Short mmCIF file of C-alpha atoms in Angstrom, two decimals:
data_model
loop_
_atom_site.label_atom_id
_atom_site.label_comp_id
_atom_site.label_asym_id
_atom_site.label_seq_id
_atom_site.Cartn_x
_atom_site.Cartn_y
_atom_site.Cartn_z
CA ASP Z 1 -20.87 7.06 4.14
CA GLY Z 2 -18.09 7.57 1.60
CA GLY Z 3 -15.56 4.81 1.28
CA ILE Z 4 -14.07 2.23 -0.69
CA THR Z 5 -15.85 -1.32 -0.92
CA GLN Z 6 -14.28 -4.55 -2.04
CA SER Z 7 -16.09 -7.81 -2.56
CA PRO Z 8 -16.21 -10.71 -1.77
CA LYS Z 9 -14.10 -10.69 1.35
CA TYR Z 10 -13.59 -14.53 0.94
CA LEU Z 11 -13.12 -16.29 -2.23
CA PHE Z 12 -12.31 -20.16 -2.66
CA ARG Z 13 -11.78 -21.17 -6.42
CA LYS Z 14 -10.49 -24.11 -8.07
CA GLU Z 15 -7.28 -24.19 -10.21
CA GLY Z 16 -7.81 -23.11 -13.64
CA GLN Z 17 -10.79 -20.77 -12.93
CA ASN Z 18 -10.82 -17.03 -13.60
CA VAL Z 19 -12.17 -15.06 -10.72
CA THR Z 20 -13.19 -11.50 -10.59
CA LEU Z 21 -12.73 -9.08 -7.58
CA SER Z 22 -14.71 -6.18 -7.13
CA CYS Z 23 -13.87 -2.65 -6.09
CA GLU Z 24 -16.29 0.18 -5.85
CA GLN Z 25 -15.67 3.45 -4.45
CA ASN Z 26 -17.76 6.65 -3.84
CA LEU Z 27 -15.22 9.06 -3.08
CA ASN Z 28 -15.20 10.78 -6.40
CA HIS Z 29 -11.54 9.76 -6.66
CA ASP Z 30 -9.76 9.54 -10.30
CA ALA Z 31 -7.05 7.24 -9.40
CA MET Z 32 -7.51 3.43 -8.50
CA TYR Z 33 -5.08 0.81 -7.69
CA TRP Z 34 -4.68 -2.87 -6.94
CA TYR Z 35 -2.04 -4.48 -4.60
CA ARG Z 36 -1.33 -7.89 -3.71
CA GLN Z 37 -0.27 -8.60 -0.22
CA ASP Z 38 1.93 -11.73 0.59
CA PRO Z 39 3.79 -12.26 3.83
CA GLY Z 40 7.27 -10.73 3.89
CA GLN Z 41 6.70 -8.88 0.59
CA GLY Z 42 4.79 -5.85 1.36
CA LEU Z 43 2.26 -4.49 -1.07
CA ARG Z 44 2.96 -5.24 -4.66
CA LEU Z 45 1.28 -3.09 -7.47
CA ILE Z 46 -0.63 -5.08 -9.86
CA TYR Z 47 -2.33 -2.26 -12.11
CA TYR Z 48 -3.41 1.03 -11.74
CA SER Z 49 -5.67 3.66 -13.39
CA GLN Z 50 -5.40 7.50 -13.30
CA ILE Z 51 -8.38 8.24 -15.35
CA VAL Z 52 -11.74 6.26 -16.94
CA ASN Z 53 -10.94 4.03 -19.71
CA ASP Z 54 -7.15 4.13 -19.14
CA PHE Z 55 -5.17 1.90 -16.80
CA GLN Z 56 -1.32 0.63 -16.71
CA LYS Z 57 0.50 -2.13 -15.67
CA GLY Z 58 2.43 -2.40 -12.12
CA ASP Z 59 5.07 -4.67 -11.21
CA ILE Z 60 3.29 -7.61 -11.04
CA ALA Z 61 0.52 -7.59 -13.91
CA GLU Z 62 1.23 -10.81 -15.47
CA GLY Z 63 -1.94 -13.23 -15.13
CA TYR Z 64 -4.16 -10.25 -14.13
CA SER Z 65 -6.56 -8.00 -15.98
CA VAL Z 66 -8.70 -4.77 -15.03
CA SER Z 67 -11.00 -2.47 -16.60
CA ARG Z 68 -11.95 0.98 -15.74
CA GLU Z 69 -15.39 1.65 -17.66
CA LYS Z 70 -16.77 3.74 -14.81
CA LYS Z 71 -15.05 6.15 -12.49
CA GLU Z 72 -16.41 4.56 -9.30
CA SER Z 73 -15.42 0.71 -10.56
CA PHE Z 74 -12.13 -0.90 -10.89
CA PRO Z 75 -12.54 -4.65 -11.12
CA LEU Z 76 -9.61 -7.11 -11.11
CA THR Z 77 -9.79 -10.48 -12.90
CA VAL Z 78 -7.26 -13.16 -11.75
CA THR Z 79 -7.08 -15.45 -14.56
CA SER Z 80 -5.87 -18.94 -15.09
CA ALA Z 81 -2.52 -17.76 -16.15
CA GLN Z 82 -1.40 -16.33 -12.65
CA LYS Z 83 0.79 -19.10 -11.52
CA ASN Z 84 0.41 -18.34 -7.54
CA PRO Z 85 -3.03 -16.58 -7.16
CA THR Z 86 -3.60 -17.28 -3.56
CA ALA Z 87 -3.33 -13.93 -1.66
CA PHE Z 88 -4.72 -10.98 -0.13
CA TYR Z 89 -5.74 -8.37 -2.69
CA LEU Z 90 -6.19 -4.66 -1.73
CA CYS Z 91 -7.78 -2.05 -3.64
CA ALA Z 92 -7.26 1.61 -3.12
CA SER Z 93 -8.09 4.83 -4.50
CA ARG Z 94 -6.95 8.72 -4.36
CA THR Z 95 -7.50 12.20 -5.95
CA GLY Z 96 -5.72 12.76 -9.10
CA THR Z 97 -2.54 14.06 -7.62
CA ALA Z 98 0.14 11.57 -7.12
CA THR Z 99 0.91 13.04 -3.39
CA GLY Z 100 -2.64 12.39 -2.32
CA GLU Z 101 -3.56 9.95 0.61
CA LEU Z 102 -4.33 6.32 -0.66
CA PHE Z 103 -7.49 5.01 0.78
CA PHE Z 104 -7.67 1.16 1.05
CA GLY Z 105 -10.44 -1.11 0.86
CA GLU Z 106 -10.80 -4.00 3.39
CA GLY Z 107 -9.25 -6.38 0.95
CA SER Z 108 -10.29 -9.52 -0.76
CA ARG Z 109 -8.53 -12.98 0.31
CA LEU Z 110 -8.56 -15.47 -2.61
CA THR Z 111 -7.66 -19.01 -2.06
CA VAL Z 112 -7.21 -21.41 -4.94
CA LEU Z 113 -7.61 -25.08 -4.23
CA GLY N 1 11.69 1.73 -11.84
CA GLU N 2 11.26 2.65 -8.44
CA ASN N 3 12.31 0.10 -5.69
CA VAL N 4 11.80 0.50 -2.11
CA GLU N 5 14.05 -1.59 0.60
CA GLN N 6 12.43 -1.54 4.32
CA HIS N 7 14.39 -2.71 7.48
CA PRO N 8 13.96 -4.34 9.62
CA SER N 9 11.10 -6.83 8.62
CA THR N 10 10.27 -7.42 12.52
CA LEU N 11 10.89 -5.18 15.53
CA SER N 12 10.24 -5.96 19.21
CA VAL N 13 10.51 -3.14 21.80
CA GLN N 14 9.42 -2.65 25.50
CA GLU N 15 6.63 -0.40 25.99
CA GLY N 16 7.94 3.24 26.36
CA ASP N 17 11.21 2.57 24.32
CA SER N 18 11.48 4.26 20.70
CA ALA N 19 11.29 2.41 17.54
CA VAL N 20 13.01 3.22 14.23
CA ILE N 21 11.90 1.83 10.77
CA LYS N 22 14.30 2.61 7.84
CA CYS N 23 13.73 2.69 4.02
CA THR N 24 15.78 3.14 1.07
CA TYR N 25 14.78 4.10 -2.28
CA SER N 26 16.16 3.91 -5.85
CA ASP N 27 14.55 6.53 -7.94
CA SER N 28 16.00 10.01 -7.31
CA ALA N 29 13.07 11.69 -9.05
CA SER N 30 10.84 10.28 -6.03
CA ASN N 31 9.53 13.21 -4.04
CA TYR N 32 6.68 11.80 -1.79
CA PHE N 33 7.29 9.56 0.91
CA PRO N 34 4.09 8.35 3.09
CA TRP N 35 4.03 5.66 5.74
CA TYR N 36 1.28 3.69 6.37
CA LYS N 37 -0.10 1.37 9.47
CA GLN N 38 -1.85 -1.79 9.34
CA GLU N 39 -3.41 -3.30 12.27
CA LEU N 40 -4.06 -7.09 12.37
CA GLY N 41 -6.92 -7.79 10.08
CA LYS N 42 -7.51 -4.25 9.05
CA ARG N 43 -6.92 -1.96 6.22
CA PRO N 44 -3.71 0.00 5.72
CA GLN N 45 -4.14 3.71 6.88
CA LEU N 46 -1.69 6.71 6.29
CA ILE N 47 -0.27 7.81 9.52
CA ILE N 48 2.35 10.37 8.22
CA ASP N 49 4.09 11.56 5.07
CA ILE N 50 6.73 13.76 3.88
CA ARG N 51 7.60 15.93 0.60
CA SER N 52 11.20 16.19 -0.62
CA ASN N 53 11.22 19.90 0.30
CA VAL N 54 11.49 19.09 3.85
CA GLY N 55 13.89 17.06 6.24
CA GLU N 56 11.72 16.22 9.04
CA LYS N 57 8.11 16.21 10.05
CA LYS N 58 6.57 15.54 13.35
CA ASP N 59 2.92 14.45 14.58
CA GLN N 60 3.01 14.03 18.16
CA ARG N 61 4.89 10.89 18.95
CA ILE N 62 5.58 10.09 15.26
CA ALA N 63 8.32 11.56 13.01
CA VAL N 64 9.74 10.97 9.70
CA THR N 65 13.13 12.22 8.46
CA LEU N 66 14.21 12.32 4.95
CA ASN N 67 17.89 12.21 3.49
CA LYS N 68 17.41 12.92 -0.13
CA THR N 69 21.32 12.65 -0.87
CA ALA N 70 21.68 9.14 0.80
CA LYS N 71 17.95 8.40 -0.72
CA HIS N 72 16.65 7.18 2.74
CA PHE N 73 13.86 8.10 4.98
CA SER N 74 12.95 6.77 8.34
CA LEU N 75 9.97 6.46 10.66
CA HIS N 76 10.70 7.32 14.46
CA ILE N 77 8.20 6.32 17.23
CA THR N 78 8.52 7.41 20.49
CA GLU N 79 6.91 6.43 23.96
CA THR N 80 5.76 3.37 22.24
CA GLN N 81 2.34 2.11 23.31
CA PRO N 82 0.81 -1.53 22.72
CA GLU N 83 -1.71 -0.19 20.35
CA ASP N 84 1.30 0.69 18.29
CA SER N 85 1.82 -2.69 17.49
CA ALA N 86 1.16 -3.35 13.69
CA VAL N 87 2.74 -3.71 10.54
CA TYR N 88 4.17 -0.51 9.05
CA PHE N 89 4.83 0.16 5.39
CA CYS N 90 6.99 2.91 3.71
CA ALA N 91 6.31 4.19 0.24
CA ALA N 92 7.66 6.49 -2.44
CA SER N 93 6.40 8.05 -5.64
CA ASN N 94 7.24 10.59 -8.07
CA GLY N 95 4.71 13.41 -7.75
CA GLY N 96 6.10 15.77 -10.18
CA SER N 97 5.00 16.73 -13.73
CA GLY N 98 4.71 13.73 -16.16
CA ASN N 99 4.38 11.22 -13.12
CA THR N 100 2.82 8.00 -13.42
CA GLY N 101 0.86 8.07 -10.02
CA LYS N 102 2.75 5.00 -9.05
CA LEU N 103 3.19 4.39 -5.19
CA ILE N 104 5.57 1.71 -4.45
CA PHE N 105 5.59 0.15 -0.97
CA GLY N 106 8.38 -1.41 1.09
CA GLN N 107 8.19 -4.80 2.39
CA GLY N 108 6.72 -3.86 5.71
CA THR N 109 7.87 -4.02 9.55
CA THR N 110 5.84 -5.86 11.98
CA LEU N 111 6.45 -3.86 15.18
CA GLN N 112 5.73 -5.55 18.40
CA VAL N 113 5.30 -3.50 21.63
CA LYS N 114 5.43 -5.62 24.67
CA PRO N 115 3.59 -4.38 27.99
#
């Protein structure tokens, strides 16, 4: 069953700890994205990758890091430098064309206590 | 960089009425404009998109219009039904040569259709 899988669905962490959110896709998509969703602010782009071993910062990259060692995987690390990390995080992927449909995962809700 | 503004933030209509959501974009090079629907607790899903070489596109009760000169595009939903209640996001990207692949979203509109 093809799709994009995020884990964990819910995550609680103490302030000052780094956390890594997983994103895996078996759609053979070249491009992968991480968005942050906050009420009233829509979907804001954190990082994106159009090809393996390459990625670019989005609009709110500060305090986050990513890697793209495999085509199928694009993990996001929320570091202790992120000032307000509590949010809903969405991973997405699409084919290499910039006008292809974006397929989203079900999201990961991170709460920092 | 690209900026997308979306209005209104909330919209409440009676079942059967029409709903219109409007977006403006800043990058004149943008040429791809999709709309996504996110039902409560679910992932966003594409409902319709338009490219800059056309001014309007329809799919049953949903239509999107694009005004390149004014740099705005709109989503029109006719004969609204309770199942249309959701958050709707517009987005814009530049799909031309040398594009960065970035898709920038608006702030979202929460549509409530009252039975």
